[in-house]
mmCIF file of C-alpha atoms in Angstrom:
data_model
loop_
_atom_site.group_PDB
_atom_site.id
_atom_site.type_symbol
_atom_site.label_atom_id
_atom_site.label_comp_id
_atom_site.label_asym_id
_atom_site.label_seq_id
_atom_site.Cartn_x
_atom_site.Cartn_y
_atom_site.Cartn_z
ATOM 1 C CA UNK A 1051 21.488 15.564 8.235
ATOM 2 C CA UNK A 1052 21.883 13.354 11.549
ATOM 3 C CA UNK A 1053 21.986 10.203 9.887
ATOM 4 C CA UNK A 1054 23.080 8.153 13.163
ATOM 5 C CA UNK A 1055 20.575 5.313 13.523
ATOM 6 C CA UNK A 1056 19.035 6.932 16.815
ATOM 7 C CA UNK A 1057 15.516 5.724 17.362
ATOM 8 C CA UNK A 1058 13.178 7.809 20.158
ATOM 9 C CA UNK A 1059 10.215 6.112 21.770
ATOM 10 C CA UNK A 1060 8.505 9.287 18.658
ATOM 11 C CA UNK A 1061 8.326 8.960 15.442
ATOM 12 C CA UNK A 1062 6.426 11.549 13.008
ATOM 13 C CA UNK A 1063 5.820 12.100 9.776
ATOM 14 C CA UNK A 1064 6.317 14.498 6.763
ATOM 15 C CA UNK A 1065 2.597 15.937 6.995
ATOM 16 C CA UNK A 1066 2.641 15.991 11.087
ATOM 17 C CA UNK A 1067 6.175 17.427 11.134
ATOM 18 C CA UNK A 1068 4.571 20.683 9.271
ATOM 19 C CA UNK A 1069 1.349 20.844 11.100
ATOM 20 C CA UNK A 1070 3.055 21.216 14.301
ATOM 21 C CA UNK A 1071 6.432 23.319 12.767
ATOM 22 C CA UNK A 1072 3.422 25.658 12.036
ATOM 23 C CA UNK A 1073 2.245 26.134 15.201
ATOM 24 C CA UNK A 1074 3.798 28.814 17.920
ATOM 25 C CA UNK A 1075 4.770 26.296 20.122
ATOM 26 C CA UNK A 1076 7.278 23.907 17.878
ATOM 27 C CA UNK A 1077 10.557 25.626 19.731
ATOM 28 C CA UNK A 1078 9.399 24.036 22.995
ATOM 29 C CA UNK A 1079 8.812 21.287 20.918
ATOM 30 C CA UNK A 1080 12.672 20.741 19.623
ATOM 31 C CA UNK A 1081 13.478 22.282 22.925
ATOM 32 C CA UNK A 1082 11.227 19.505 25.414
ATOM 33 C CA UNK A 1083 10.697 16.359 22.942
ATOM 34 C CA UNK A 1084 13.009 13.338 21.457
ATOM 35 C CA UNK A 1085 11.747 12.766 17.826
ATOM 36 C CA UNK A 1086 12.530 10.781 15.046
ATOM 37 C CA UNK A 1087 11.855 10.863 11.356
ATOM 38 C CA UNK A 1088 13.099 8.293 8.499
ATOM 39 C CA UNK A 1089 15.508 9.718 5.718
ATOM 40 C CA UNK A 1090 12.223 9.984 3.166
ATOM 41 C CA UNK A 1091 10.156 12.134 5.623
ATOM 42 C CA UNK A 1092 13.049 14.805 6.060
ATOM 43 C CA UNK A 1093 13.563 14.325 1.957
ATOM 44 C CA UNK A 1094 10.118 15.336 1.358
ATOM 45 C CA UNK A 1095 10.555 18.042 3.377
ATOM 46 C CA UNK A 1096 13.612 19.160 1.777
ATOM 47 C CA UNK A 1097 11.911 18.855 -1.752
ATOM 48 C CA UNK A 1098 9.130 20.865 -0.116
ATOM 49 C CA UNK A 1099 11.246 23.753 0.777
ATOM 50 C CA UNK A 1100 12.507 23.764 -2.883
ATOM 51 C CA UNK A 1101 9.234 23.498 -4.750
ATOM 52 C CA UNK A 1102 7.347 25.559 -3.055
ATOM 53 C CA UNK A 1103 7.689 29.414 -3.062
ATOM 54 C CA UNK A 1104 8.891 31.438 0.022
ATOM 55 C CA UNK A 1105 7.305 33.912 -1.725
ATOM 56 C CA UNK A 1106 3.575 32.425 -2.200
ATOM 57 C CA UNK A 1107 1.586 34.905 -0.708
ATOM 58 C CA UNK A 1108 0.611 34.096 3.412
ATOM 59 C CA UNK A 1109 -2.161 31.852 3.883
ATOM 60 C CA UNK A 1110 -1.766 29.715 1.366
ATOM 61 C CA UNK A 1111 -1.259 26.378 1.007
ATOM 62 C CA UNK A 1112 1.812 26.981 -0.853
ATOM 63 C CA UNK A 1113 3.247 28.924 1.934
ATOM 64 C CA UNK A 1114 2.300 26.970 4.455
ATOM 65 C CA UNK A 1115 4.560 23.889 2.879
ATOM 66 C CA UNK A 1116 7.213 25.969 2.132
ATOM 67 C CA UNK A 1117 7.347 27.417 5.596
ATOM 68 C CA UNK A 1118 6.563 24.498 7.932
ATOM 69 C CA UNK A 1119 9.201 22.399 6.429
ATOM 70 C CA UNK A 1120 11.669 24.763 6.491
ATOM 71 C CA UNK A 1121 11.033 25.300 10.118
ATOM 72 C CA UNK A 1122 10.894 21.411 10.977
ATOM 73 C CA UNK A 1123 13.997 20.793 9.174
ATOM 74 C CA UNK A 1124 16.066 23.096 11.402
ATOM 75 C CA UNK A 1125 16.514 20.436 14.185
ATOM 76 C CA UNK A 1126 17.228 17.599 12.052
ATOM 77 C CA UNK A 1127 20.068 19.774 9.666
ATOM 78 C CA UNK A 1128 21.586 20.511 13.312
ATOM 79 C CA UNK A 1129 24.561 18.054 13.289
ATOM 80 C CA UNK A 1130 25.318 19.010 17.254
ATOM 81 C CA UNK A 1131 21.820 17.988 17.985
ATOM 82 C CA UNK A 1132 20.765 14.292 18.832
ATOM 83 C CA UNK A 1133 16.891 14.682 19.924
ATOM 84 C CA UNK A 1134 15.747 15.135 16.518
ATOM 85 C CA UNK A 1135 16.816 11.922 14.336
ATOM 86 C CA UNK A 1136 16.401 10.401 11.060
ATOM 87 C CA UNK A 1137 17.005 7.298 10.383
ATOM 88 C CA UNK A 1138 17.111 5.055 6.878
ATOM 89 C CA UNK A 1139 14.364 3.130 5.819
ATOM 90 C CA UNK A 1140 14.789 -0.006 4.149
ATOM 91 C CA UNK A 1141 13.664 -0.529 1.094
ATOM 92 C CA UNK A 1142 12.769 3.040 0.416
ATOM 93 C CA UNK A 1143 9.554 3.591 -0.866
ATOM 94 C CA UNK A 1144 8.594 5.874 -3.485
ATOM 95 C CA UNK A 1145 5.474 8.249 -5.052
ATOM 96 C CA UNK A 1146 2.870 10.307 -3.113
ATOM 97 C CA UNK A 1147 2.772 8.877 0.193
ATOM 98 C CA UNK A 1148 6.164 7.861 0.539
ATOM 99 C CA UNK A 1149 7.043 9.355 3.884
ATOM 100 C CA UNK A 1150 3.772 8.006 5.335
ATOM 101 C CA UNK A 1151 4.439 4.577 4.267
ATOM 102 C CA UNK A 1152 8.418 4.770 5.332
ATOM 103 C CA UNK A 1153 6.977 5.401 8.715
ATOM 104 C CA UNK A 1154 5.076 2.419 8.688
ATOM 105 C CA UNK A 1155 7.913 0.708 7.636
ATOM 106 C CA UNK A 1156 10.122 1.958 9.832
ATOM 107 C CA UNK A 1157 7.740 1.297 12.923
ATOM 108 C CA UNK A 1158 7.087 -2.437 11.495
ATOM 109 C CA UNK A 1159 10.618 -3.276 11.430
ATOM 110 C CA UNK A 1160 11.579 -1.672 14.996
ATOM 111 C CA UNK A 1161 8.285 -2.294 16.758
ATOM 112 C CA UNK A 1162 9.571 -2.889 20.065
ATOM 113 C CA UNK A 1163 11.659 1.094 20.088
ATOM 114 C CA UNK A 1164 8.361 2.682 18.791
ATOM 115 C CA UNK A 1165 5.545 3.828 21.406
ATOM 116 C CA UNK A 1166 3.930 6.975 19.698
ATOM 117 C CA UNK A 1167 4.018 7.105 15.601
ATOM 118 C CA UNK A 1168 2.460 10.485 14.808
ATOM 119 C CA UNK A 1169 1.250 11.179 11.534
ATOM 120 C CA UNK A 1170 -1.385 13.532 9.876
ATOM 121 C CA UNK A 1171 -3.360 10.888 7.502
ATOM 122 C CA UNK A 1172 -5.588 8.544 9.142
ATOM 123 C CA UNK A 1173 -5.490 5.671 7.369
ATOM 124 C CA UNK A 1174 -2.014 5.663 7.846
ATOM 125 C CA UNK A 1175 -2.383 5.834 12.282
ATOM 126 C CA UNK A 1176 -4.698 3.282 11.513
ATOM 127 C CA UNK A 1177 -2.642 0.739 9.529
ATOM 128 C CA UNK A 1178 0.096 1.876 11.909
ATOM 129 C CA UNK A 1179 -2.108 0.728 14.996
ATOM 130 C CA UNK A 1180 -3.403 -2.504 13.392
ATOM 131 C CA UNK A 1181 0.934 -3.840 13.601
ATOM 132 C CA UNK A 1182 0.444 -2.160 17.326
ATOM 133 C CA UNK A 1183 -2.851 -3.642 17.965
ATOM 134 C CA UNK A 1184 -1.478 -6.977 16.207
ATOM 135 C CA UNK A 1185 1.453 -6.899 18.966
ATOM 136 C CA UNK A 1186 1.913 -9.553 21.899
ATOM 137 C CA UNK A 1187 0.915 -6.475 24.432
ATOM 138 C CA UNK A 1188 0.166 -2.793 23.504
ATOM 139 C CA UNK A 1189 3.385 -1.442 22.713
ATOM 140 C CA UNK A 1190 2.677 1.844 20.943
ATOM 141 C CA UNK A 1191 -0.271 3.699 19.415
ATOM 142 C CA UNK A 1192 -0.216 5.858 16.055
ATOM 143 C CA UNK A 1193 -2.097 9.262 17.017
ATOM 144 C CA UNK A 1194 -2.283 12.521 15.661
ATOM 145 C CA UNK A 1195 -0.148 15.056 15.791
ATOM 146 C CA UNK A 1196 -1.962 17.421 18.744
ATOM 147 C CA UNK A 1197 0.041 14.356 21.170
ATOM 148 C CA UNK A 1198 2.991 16.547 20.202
ATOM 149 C CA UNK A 1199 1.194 19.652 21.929
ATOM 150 C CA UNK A 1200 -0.596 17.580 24.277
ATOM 151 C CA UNK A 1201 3.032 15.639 25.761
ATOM 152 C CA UNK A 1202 4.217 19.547 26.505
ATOM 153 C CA UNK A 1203 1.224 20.546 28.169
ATOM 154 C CA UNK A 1204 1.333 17.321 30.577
ATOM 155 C CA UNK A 1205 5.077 17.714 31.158
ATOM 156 C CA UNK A 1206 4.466 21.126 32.088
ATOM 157 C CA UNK A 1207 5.962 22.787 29.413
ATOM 158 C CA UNK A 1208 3.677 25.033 28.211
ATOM 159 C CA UNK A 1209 0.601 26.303 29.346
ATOM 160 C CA UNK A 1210 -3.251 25.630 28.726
ATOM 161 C CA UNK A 1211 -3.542 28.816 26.970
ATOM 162 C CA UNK A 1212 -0.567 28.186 25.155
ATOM 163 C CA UNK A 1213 -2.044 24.509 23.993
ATOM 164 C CA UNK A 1214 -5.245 25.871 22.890
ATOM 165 C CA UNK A 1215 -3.601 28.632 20.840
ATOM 166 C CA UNK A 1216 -1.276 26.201 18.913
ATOM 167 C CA UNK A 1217 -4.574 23.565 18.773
ATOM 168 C CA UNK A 1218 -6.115 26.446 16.882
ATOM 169 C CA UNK A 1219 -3.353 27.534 14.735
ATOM 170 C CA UNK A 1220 -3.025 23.920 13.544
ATOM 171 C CA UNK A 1221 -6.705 24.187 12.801
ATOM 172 C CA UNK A 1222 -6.777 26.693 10.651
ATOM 173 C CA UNK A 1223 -3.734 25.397 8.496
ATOM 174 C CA UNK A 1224 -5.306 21.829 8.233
ATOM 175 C CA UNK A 1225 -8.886 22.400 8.110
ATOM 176 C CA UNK A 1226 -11.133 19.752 8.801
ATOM 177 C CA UNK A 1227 -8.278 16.815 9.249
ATOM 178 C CA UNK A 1228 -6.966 19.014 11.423
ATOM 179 C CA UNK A 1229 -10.422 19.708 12.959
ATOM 180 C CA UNK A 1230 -10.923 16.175 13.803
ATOM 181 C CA UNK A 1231 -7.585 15.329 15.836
ATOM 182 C CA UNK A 1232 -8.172 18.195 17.759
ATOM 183 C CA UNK A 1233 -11.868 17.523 18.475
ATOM 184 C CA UNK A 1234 -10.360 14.082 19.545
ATOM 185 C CA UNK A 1235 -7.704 15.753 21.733
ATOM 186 C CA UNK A 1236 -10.021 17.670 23.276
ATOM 187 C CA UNK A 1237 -12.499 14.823 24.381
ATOM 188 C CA UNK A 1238 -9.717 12.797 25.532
ATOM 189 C CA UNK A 1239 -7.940 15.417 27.564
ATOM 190 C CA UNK A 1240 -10.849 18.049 28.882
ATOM 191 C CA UNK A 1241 -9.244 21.260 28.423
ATOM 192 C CA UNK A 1242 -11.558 23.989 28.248
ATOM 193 C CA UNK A 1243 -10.153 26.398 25.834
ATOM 194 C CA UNK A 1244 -13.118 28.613 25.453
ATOM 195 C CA UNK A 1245 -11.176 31.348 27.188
ATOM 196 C CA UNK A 1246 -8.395 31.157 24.875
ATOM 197 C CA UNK A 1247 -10.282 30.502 21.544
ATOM 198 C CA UNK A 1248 -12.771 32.018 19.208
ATOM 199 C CA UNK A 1249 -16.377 30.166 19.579
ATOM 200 C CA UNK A 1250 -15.972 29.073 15.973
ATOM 201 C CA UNK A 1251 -13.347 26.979 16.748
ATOM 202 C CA UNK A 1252 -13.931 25.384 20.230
ATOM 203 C CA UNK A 1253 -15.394 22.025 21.043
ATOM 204 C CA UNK B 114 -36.079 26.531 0.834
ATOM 205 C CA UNK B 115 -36.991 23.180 1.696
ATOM 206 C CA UNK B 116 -39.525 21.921 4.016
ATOM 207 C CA UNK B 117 -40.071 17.984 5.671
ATOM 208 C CA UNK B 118 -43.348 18.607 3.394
ATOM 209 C CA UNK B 119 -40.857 18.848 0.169
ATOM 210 C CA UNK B 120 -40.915 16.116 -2.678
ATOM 211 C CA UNK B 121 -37.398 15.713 -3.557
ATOM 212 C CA UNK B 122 -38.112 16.342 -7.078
ATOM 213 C CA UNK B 123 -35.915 17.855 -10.199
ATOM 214 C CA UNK B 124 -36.541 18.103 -13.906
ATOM 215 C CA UNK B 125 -34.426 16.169 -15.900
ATOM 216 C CA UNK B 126 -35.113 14.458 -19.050
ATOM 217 C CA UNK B 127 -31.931 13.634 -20.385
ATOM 218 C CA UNK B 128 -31.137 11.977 -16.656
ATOM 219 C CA UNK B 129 -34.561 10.512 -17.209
ATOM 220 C CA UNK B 130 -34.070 8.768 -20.826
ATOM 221 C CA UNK B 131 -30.333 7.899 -19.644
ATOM 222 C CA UNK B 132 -31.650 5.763 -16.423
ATOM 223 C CA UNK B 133 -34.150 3.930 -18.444
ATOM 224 C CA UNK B 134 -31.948 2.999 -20.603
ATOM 225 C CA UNK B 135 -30.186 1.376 -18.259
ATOM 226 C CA UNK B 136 -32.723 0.028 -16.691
ATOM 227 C CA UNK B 137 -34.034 -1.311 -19.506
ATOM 228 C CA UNK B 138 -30.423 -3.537 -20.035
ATOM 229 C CA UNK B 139 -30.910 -4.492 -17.093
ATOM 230 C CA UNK B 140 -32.917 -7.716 -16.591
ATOM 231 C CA UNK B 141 -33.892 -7.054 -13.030
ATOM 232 C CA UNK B 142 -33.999 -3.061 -13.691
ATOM 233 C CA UNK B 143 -32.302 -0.652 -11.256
ATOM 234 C CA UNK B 144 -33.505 0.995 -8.302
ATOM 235 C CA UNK B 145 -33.881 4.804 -9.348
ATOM 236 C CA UNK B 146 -34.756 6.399 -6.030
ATOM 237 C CA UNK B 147 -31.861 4.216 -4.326
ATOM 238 C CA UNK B 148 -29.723 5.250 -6.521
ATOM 239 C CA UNK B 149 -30.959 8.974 -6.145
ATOM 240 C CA UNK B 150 -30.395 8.910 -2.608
ATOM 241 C CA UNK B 151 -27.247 7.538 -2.676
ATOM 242 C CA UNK B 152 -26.159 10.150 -5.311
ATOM 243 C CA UNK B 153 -27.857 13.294 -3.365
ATOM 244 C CA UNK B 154 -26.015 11.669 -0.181
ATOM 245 C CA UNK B 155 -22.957 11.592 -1.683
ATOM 246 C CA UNK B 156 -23.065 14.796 -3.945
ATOM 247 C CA UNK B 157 -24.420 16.900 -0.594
ATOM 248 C CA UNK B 158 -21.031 15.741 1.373
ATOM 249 C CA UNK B 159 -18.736 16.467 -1.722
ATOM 250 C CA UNK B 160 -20.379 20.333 -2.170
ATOM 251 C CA UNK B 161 -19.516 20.317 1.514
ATOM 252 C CA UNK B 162 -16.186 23.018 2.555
ATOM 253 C CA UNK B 163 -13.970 22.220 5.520
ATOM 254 C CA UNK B 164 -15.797 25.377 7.030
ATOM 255 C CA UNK B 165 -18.786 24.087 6.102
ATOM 256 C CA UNK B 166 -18.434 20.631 7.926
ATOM 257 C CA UNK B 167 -16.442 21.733 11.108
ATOM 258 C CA UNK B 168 -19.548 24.211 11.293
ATOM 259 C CA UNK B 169 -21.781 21.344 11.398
ATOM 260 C CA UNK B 170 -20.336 18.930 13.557
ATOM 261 C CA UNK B 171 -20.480 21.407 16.226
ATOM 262 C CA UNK B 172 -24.120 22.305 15.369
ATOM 263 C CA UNK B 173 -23.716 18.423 15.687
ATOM 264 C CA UNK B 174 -22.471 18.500 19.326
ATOM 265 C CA UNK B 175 -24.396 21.213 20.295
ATOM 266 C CA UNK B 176 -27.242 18.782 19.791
ATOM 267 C CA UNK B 177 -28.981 21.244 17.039
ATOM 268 C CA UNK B 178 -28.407 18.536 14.352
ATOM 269 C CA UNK B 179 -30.231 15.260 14.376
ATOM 270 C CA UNK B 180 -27.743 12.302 14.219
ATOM 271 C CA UNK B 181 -28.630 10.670 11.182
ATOM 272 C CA UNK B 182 -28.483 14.229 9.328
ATOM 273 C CA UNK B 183 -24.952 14.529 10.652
ATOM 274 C CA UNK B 184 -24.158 10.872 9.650
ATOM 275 C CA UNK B 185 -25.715 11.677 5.997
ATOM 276 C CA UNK B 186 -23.277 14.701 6.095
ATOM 277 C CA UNK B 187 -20.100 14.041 8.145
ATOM 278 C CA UNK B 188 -20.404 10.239 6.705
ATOM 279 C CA UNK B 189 -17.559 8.325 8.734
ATOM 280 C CA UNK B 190 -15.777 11.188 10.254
ATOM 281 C CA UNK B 191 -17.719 10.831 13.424
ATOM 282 C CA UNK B 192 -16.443 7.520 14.194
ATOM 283 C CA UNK B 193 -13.017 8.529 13.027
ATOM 284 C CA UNK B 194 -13.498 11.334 15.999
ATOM 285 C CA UNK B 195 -14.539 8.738 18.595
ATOM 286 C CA UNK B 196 -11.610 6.305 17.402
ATOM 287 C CA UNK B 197 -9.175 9.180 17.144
ATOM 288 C CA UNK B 198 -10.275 9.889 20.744
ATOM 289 C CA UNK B 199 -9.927 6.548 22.027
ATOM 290 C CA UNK B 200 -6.013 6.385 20.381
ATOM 291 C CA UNK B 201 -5.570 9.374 22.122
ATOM 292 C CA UNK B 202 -6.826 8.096 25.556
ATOM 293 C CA UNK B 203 -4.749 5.182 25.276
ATOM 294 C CA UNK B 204 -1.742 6.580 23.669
ATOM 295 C CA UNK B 205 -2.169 9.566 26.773
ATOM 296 C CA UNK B 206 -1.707 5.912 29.883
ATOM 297 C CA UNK B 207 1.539 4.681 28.064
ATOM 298 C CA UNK B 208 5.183 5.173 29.210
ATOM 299 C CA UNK B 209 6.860 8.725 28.494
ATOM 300 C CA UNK B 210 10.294 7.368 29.265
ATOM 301 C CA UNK B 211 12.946 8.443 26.805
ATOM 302 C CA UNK B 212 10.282 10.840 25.449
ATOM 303 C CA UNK B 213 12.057 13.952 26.948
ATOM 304 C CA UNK B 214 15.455 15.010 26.423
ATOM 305 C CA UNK B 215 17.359 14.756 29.606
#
């Protein structure tokens, strides 16, 4: 693990780190993007990988956990590479939500690196963007984790098609949490996917 | 199937016996069809699937689903769609430097 202190303006979490390694395009992400994690995010991922079967059959949740992590941990195992980051959180918390609430953490203690926390669980983007919000000026926002798949489509690096696609993969893994940050990221950002989508799915 | 004509009505006379009984401890009583309502609101979103609800907020959008239905429903989700928008608008105006890898 790249345990070298390097903060990026992006920070995500355990449950945002699999929504998006689950998606088609999360090798232009570790190709395009800077991102960090804390130590207990990329933990939980490891102890993902090992309790969860690489055998549970496709399509479940099981296998969706045991896959996605695996997948996001490549970057961050890769000692040669410095755009994917974790860095120790202090104290370390424990139980359920730990990652979650190391990001929070993590983003209260460094406020002025941190400019987009990305995590899956609302209530934690929103305690997140209440120590944003609580700021002298805006210096970050906590959003979910489509602004992954969003930042590549407005650098260029992928196409609409190719957005809408991983906006749907990610909503049929998540369901309707995942449902409702894409809804969002579609209002915010008009893209008209209906080309590249299934009407069941599109705003 | 139901009809705006429909009583909301079901038997139930152990439910029956068991609310009297606590409104009877009560000394102001309880308010049975407030507390129906709230229980039929909150059992109708809990029998709800993810399917079920994405299916709806779009009936939602598409304007075939009366707001206060959807609200009954989808409960707080819609605003967390309109705040989760308005993170996403804001989030979308600030600096990208050191974003990108060289």
């Amino acid at each position: 693990m790249v345990d070298d202190d390097i903060r990026h303006p992006v920070i995500v979490d355990t449950d945002a780190l699999i929504a998006v390694a689950n998606t088609s395009l999360w090798s232009r992400i570790t190709a395009t993007l800077n991102v960090t994690t804390t130590n207990v995010c990329y933990h939980e991922l490891k102890r993902h990988v090992r309790e969860n079967s690489e055998y549970a059959p496709e399509g479940t949740q099981e296998r969706w956990l045991h896959d996605g992590s695996k997948t996001a941990l490549e970057p961050f195992d890769d000692d040669e590479n410095t755009s994917f980051t974790a860095v120790p959180c202090v104290p370390r918390p424990h139980g359920e939500d730990g990652g979650e609430t190391s990001v929070q953490t993590e983003v209260h203690q460094h406020l002025e690196l941190y400019r987009f926390a990305i995590l899956m669980d609302k209530h934690g983007r929103r305690s997140i963007n209440r120590v944003f919000d609580g700021a002298e000026e805006t210096t970050g926002k906590a959003v979910a984790p489509t602004f992954l798949l969003y930042l590549l489509l407005d650098a260029g690096e992928c196409s609409v098609e190719e957005f809408c696609q991983a906006c749907g993969e990610m909503l049929r893994g998540e369901g309707w949490t995942g449902y409702v940050a894409i809804q969002a990221a579609w209002e915010a950002i008009p893209v008209d996917c209906s080309q590249y989508l299934s009407n069941d799915l599109l705003p | 199937m139901a009809t705006n004509n429909d009583k909301i009505q079901f038997r139930g006379s152990a439910e029956k016996e068991a609310t009297q009984i606590v409104d009877q401890m009560r000394l102001g009583g309880i308010n049975i069809s407030e507390l129906a309502r709230q229980g039929l609101q909150e059992k109708l979103r809990e029998t709800l699937s993810d399917e079920e609800k994405i299916t709806l907020h779009r009936r939602y959008k598409e304007g075939e689903l009366p707001e206060e239905v959807a609200r009954i429903l989808l409960g707080d989700s819609l605003e967390d769609i309109e705040r989760e928008q308005k993170a996403f608008e804001e989030a979308s105006e600030l600096d990208t430097s050191g974003v990108f890898q060289e």
